[in-house]
mmCIF file of C-alpha atoms and ligand atoms in Angstrom:
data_model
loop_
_atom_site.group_PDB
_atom_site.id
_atom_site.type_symbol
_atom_site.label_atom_id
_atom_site.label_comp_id
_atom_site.label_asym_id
_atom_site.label_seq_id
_atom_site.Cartn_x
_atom_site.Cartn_y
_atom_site.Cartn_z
ATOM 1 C CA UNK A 1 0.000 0.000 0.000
ATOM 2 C CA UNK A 2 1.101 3.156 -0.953
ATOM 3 C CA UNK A 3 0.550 6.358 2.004
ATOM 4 C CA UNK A 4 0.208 9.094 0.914
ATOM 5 C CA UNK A 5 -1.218 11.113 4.015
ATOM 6 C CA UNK A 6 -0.966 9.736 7.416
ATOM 7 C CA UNK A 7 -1.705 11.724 10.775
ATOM 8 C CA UNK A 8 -2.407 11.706 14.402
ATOM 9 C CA UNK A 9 -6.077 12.497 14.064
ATOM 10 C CA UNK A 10 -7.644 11.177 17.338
ATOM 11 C CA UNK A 11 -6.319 10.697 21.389
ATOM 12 C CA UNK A 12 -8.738 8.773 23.351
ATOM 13 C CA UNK A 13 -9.446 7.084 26.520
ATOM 14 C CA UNK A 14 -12.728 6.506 26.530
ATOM 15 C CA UNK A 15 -15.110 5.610 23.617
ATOM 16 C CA UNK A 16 -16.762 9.274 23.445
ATOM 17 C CA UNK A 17 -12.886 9.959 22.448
ATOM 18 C CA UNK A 18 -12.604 7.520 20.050
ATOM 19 C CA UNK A 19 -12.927 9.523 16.436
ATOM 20 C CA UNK A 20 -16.131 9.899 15.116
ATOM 21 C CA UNK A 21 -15.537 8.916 11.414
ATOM 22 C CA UNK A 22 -17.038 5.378 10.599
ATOM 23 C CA UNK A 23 -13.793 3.876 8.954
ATOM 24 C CA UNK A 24 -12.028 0.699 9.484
ATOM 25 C CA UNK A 25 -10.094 0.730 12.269
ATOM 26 C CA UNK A 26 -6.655 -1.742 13.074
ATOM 27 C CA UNK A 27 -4.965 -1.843 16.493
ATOM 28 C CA UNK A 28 -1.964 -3.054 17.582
ATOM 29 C CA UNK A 29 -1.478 -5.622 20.670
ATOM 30 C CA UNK A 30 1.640 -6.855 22.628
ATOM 31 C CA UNK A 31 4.224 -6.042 25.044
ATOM 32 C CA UNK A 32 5.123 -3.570 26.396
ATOM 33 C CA UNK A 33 8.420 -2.152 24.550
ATOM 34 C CA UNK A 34 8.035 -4.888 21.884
ATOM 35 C CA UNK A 35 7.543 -2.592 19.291
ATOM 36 C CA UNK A 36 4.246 -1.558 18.548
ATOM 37 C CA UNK A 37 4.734 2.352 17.857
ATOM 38 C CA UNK A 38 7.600 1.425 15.392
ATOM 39 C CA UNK A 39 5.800 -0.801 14.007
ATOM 40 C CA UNK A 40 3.250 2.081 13.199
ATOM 41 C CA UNK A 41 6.288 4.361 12.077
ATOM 42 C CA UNK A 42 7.191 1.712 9.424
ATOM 43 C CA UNK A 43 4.045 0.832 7.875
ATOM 44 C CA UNK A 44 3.308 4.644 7.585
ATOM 45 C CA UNK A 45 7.414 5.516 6.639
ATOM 46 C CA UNK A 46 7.532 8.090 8.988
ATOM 47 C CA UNK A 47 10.171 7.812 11.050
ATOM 48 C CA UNK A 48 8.720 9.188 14.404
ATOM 49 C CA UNK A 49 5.071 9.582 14.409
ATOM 50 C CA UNK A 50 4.384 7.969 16.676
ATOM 51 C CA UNK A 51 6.162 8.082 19.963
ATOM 52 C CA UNK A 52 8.760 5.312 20.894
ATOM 53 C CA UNK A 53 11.051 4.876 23.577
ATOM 54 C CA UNK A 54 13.843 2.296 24.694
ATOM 55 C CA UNK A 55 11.951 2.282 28.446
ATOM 56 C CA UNK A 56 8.601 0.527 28.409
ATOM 57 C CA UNK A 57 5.259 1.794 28.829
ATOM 58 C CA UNK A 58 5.826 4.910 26.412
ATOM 59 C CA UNK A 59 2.363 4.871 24.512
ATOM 60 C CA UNK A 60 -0.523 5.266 26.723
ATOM 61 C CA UNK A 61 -3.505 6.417 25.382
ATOM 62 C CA UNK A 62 -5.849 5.086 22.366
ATOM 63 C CA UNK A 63 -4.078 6.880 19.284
ATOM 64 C CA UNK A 64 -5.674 6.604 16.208
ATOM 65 C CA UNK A 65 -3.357 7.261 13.073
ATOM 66 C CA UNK A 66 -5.572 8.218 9.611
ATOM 67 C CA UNK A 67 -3.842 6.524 7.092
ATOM 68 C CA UNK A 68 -4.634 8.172 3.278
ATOM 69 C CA UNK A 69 -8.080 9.259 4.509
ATOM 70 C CA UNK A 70 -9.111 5.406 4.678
ATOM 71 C CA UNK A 71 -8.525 3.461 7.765
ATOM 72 C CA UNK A 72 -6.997 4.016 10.891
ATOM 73 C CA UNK A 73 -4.134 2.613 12.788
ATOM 74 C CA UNK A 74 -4.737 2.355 16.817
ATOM 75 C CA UNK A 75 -1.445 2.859 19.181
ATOM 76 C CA UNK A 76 -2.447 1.509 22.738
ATOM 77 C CA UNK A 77 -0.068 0.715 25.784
ATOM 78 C CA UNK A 78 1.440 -2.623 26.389
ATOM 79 C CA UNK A 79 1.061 -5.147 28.503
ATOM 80 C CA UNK A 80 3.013 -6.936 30.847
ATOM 81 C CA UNK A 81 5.503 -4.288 32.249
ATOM 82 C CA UNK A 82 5.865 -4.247 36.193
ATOM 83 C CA UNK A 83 7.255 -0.908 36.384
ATOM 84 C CA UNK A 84 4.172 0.582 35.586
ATOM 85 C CA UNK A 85 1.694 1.068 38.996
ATOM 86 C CA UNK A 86 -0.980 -1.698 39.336
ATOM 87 C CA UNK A 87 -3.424 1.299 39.124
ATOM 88 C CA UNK A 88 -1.880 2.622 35.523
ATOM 89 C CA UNK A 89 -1.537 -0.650 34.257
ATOM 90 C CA UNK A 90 -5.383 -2.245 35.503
ATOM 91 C CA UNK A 91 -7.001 1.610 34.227
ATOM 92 C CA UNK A 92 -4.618 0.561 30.423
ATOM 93 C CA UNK A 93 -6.129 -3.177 30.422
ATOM 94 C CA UNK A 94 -9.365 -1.163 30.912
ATOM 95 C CA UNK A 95 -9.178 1.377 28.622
ATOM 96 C CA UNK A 96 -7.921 -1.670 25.684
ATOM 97 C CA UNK A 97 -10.617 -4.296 26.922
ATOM 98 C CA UNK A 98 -13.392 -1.438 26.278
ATOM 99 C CA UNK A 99 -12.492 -0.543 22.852
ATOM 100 C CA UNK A 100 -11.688 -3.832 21.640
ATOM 101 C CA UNK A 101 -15.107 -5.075 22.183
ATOM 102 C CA UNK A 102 -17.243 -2.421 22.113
ATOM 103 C CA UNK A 103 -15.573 -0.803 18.709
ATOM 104 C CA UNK A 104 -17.839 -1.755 16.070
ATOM 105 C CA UNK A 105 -14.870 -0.046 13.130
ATOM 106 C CA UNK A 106 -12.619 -2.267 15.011
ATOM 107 C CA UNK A 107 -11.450 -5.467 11.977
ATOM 108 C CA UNK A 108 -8.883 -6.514 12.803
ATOM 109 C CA UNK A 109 -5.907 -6.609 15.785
ATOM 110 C CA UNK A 110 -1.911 -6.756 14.975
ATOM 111 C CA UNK A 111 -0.535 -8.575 17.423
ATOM 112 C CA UNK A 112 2.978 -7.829 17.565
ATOM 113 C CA UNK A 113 5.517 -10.724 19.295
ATOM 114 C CA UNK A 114 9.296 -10.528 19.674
ATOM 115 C CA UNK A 115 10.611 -13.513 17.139
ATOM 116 C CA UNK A 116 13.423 -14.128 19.577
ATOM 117 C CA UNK A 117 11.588 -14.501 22.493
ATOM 118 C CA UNK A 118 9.131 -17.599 23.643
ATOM 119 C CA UNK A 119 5.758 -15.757 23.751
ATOM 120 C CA UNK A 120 5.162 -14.776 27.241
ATOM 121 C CA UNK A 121 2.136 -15.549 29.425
ATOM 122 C CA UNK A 122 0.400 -12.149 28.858
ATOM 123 C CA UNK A 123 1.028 -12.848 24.783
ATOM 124 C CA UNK A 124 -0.824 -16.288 25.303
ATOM 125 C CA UNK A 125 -3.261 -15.134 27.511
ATOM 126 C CA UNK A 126 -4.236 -12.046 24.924
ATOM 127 C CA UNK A 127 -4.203 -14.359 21.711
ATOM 128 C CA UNK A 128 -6.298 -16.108 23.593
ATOM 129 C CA UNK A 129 -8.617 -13.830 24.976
ATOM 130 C CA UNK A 130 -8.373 -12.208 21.010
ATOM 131 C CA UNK A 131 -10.040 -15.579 19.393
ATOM 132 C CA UNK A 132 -12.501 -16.144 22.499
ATOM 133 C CA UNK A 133 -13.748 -12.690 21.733
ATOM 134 C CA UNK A 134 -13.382 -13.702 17.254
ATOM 135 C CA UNK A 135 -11.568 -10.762 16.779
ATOM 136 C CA UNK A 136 -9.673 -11.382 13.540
ATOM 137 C CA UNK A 137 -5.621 -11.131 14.905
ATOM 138 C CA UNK A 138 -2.697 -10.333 12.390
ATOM 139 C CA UNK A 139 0.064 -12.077 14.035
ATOM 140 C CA UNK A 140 3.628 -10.473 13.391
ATOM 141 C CA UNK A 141 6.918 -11.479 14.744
ATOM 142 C CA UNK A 142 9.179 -8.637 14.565
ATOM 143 C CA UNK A 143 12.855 -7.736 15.592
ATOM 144 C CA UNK A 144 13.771 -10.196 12.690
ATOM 145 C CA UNK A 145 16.354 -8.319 11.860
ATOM 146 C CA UNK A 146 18.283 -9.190 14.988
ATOM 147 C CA UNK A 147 18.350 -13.108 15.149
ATOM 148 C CA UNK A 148 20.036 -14.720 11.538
ATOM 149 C CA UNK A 149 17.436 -15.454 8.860
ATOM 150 C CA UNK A 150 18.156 -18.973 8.358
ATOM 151 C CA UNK A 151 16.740 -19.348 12.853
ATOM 152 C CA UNK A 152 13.387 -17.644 11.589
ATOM 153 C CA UNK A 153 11.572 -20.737 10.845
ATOM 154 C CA UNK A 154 12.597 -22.477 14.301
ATOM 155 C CA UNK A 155 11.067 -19.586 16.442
ATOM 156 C CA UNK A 156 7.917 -19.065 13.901
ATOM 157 C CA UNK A 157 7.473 -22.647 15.262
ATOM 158 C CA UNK A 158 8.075 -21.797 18.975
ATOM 159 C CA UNK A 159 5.681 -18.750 18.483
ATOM 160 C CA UNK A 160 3.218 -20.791 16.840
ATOM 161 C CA UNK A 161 3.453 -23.554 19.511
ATOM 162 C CA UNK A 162 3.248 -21.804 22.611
ATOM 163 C CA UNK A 163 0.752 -19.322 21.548
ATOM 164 C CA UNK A 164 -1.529 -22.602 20.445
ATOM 165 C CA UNK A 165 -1.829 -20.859 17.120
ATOM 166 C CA UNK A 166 -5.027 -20.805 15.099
ATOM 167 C CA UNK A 167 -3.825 -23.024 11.878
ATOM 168 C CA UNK A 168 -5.484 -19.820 10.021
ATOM 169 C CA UNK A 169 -3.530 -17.383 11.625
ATOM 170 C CA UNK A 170 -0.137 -16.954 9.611
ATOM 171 C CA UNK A 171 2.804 -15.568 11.479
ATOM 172 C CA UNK A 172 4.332 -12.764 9.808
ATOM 173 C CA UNK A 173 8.299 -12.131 9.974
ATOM 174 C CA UNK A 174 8.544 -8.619 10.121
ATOM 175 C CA UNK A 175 11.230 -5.741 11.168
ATOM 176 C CA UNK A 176 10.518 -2.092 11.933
ATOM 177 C CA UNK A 177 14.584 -1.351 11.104
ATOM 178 C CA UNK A 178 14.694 -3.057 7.750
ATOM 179 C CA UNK A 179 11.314 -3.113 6.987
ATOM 180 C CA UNK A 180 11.434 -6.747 5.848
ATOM 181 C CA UNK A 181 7.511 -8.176 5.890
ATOM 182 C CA UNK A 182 5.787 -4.638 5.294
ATOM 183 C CA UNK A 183 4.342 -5.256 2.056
ATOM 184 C CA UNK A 184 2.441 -9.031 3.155
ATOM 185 C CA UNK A 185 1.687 -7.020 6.485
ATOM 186 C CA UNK A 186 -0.158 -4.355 4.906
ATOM 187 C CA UNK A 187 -1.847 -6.899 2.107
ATOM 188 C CA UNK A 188 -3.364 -8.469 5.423
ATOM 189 C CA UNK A 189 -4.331 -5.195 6.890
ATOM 190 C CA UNK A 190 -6.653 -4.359 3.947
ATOM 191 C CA UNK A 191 -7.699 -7.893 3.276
ATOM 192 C CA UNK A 192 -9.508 -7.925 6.608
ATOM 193 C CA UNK A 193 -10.595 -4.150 6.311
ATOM 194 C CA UNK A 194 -11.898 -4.515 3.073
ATOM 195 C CA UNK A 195 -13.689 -7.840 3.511
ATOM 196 C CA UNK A 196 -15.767 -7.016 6.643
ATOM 197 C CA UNK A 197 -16.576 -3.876 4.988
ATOM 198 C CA UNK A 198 -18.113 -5.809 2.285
ATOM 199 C CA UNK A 199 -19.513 -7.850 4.221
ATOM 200 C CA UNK A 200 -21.573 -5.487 6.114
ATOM 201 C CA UNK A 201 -22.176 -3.621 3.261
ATOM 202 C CA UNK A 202 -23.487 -6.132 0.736
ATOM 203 C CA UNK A 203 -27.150 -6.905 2.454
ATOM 204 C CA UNK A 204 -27.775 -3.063 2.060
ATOM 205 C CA UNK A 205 -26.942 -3.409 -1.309
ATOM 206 C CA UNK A 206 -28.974 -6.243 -2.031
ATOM 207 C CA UNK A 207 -32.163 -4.637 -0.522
ATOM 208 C CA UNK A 208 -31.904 -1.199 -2.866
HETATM 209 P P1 GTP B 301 5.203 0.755 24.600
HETATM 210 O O1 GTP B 301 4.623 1.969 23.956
HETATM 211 O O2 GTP B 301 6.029 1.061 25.806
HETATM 212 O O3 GTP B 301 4.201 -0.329 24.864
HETATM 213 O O4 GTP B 301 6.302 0.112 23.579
HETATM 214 P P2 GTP B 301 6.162 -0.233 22.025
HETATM 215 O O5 GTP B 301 5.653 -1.619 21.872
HETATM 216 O O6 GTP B 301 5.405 0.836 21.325
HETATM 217 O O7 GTP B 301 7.695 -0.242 21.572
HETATM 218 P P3 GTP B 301 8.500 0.853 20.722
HETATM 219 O O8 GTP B 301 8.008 0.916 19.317
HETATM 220 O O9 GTP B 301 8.559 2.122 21.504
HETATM 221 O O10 GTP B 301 9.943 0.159 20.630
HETATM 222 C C1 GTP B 301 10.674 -0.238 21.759
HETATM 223 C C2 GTP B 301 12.153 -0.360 21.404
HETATM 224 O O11 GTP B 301 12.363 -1.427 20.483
HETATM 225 C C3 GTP B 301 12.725 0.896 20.729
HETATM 226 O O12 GTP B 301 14.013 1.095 21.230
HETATM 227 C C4 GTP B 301 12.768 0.511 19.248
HETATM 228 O O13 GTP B 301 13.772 1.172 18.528
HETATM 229 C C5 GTP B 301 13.058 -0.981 19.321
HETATM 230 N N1 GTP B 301 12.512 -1.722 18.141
HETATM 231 C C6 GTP B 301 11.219 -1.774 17.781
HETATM 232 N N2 GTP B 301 11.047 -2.539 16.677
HETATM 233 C C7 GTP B 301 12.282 -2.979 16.322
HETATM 234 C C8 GTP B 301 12.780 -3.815 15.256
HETATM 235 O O14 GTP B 301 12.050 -4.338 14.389
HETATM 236 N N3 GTP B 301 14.143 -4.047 15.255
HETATM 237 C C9 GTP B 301 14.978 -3.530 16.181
HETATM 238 N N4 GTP B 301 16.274 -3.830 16.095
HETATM 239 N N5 GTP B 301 14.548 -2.732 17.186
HETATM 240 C C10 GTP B 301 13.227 -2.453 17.269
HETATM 241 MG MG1 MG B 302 4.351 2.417 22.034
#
């Protein structure tokens, strides 16, 4: 996908925040300081839109990024990071729980692991939590460029393992410093935005 325009439209918290445009909507998932705002930076070549940080817990609102006036891309916080307060970090799993299921725009969630890592707990516990609730997940493995190509097939299978992968779900190998795995990452992106759209669409047309 080519972007052409790509902005910070929308900071929320709570839904009467969230932006008030009916478009598709993709958020982003994983732990904290795994990579999630870079992520965002890559997809949308801009090299710091959104905010990122070596020290965990640097994104912590809803941000919605308007990608060429037809979707958006949702920043939240991570999970998992015990330097946060309990408070911070329960009024976070809140403020993600809420939108996730209440957000009707909402098609699809990117959830981002670290390929050199065993998925932790939390990861399981979300992918889980993800497919109890059939939201469509995007499953990415990034940092690839840090562990030698010819290891990425062992740890897709460690990922896929522990995280008792849906055999529907690919994993994608991506990296927010080379940018290897943008191109299949956004060609999932608009698959699912597109084909819910249709789908929701299509009985309208059918009736006119
Ligand atoms: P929170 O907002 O705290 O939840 O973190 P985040 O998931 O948004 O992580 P962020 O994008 O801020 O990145 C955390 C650190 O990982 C930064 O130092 C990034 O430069 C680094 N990083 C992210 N993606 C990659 C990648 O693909 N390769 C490498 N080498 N470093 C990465
Ligand atoms: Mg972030």
């Amino acid at each position: 996908m080519k972007v052409t325009k790509a902005e910070l439209a929308t900071v929320g918290v709570k839904p009467e925040q969230y932006p008030k445009l009916f478009l598709p909507e993709i958020a982003l998932s994983g732990r904290s300081n795994v990579g999630k705002s870079s992520f965002i930076n890559k997809m949308l070549n801009r090299k710091s839109l959104a905010r990122t940080s070596q020290r965990p817990g640097k994104t912590q609102t809803l941000n919605f990024y308007l990608v060429n006036e037809q979707l958006f891309l949702v920043d939240v916080p991570g999970y998992g990071f015990a330097k946060v307060p309990k408070k911070e970090k329960d009024a976070w799993g809140r403020m993600i729980e809420t939108y996730i299921q209440q957000r009707e725009q909402l098609k699809a969630v990117v959830q981002i692991i670290d390929i050199r890592h065993e998925p932790s707990k939390d990861d399981q516990d979300m992918y889980t939590w993800l497919k109890h609730f059939q939201i469509p997940v995007i499953l990415v493995a990034t940092k690839c460029d840090k562990i030698p190509k010819g290891k990425w097939d062992k740890h897709k299978k460690i990922i896929s393992n522990v995280l008792g992968k849906h055999p529907d779900d690919p994993i994608h190998v991506f990296s927010s410093e080379t940018g290897y795995g943008k191109d299949q990452v956004w060609g999932a992106i608009l698959d699912y935005s597109k084909r819910k759209v249709e789908l929701e669409v299509s009985p309208i047309d059918e009736e006119s």
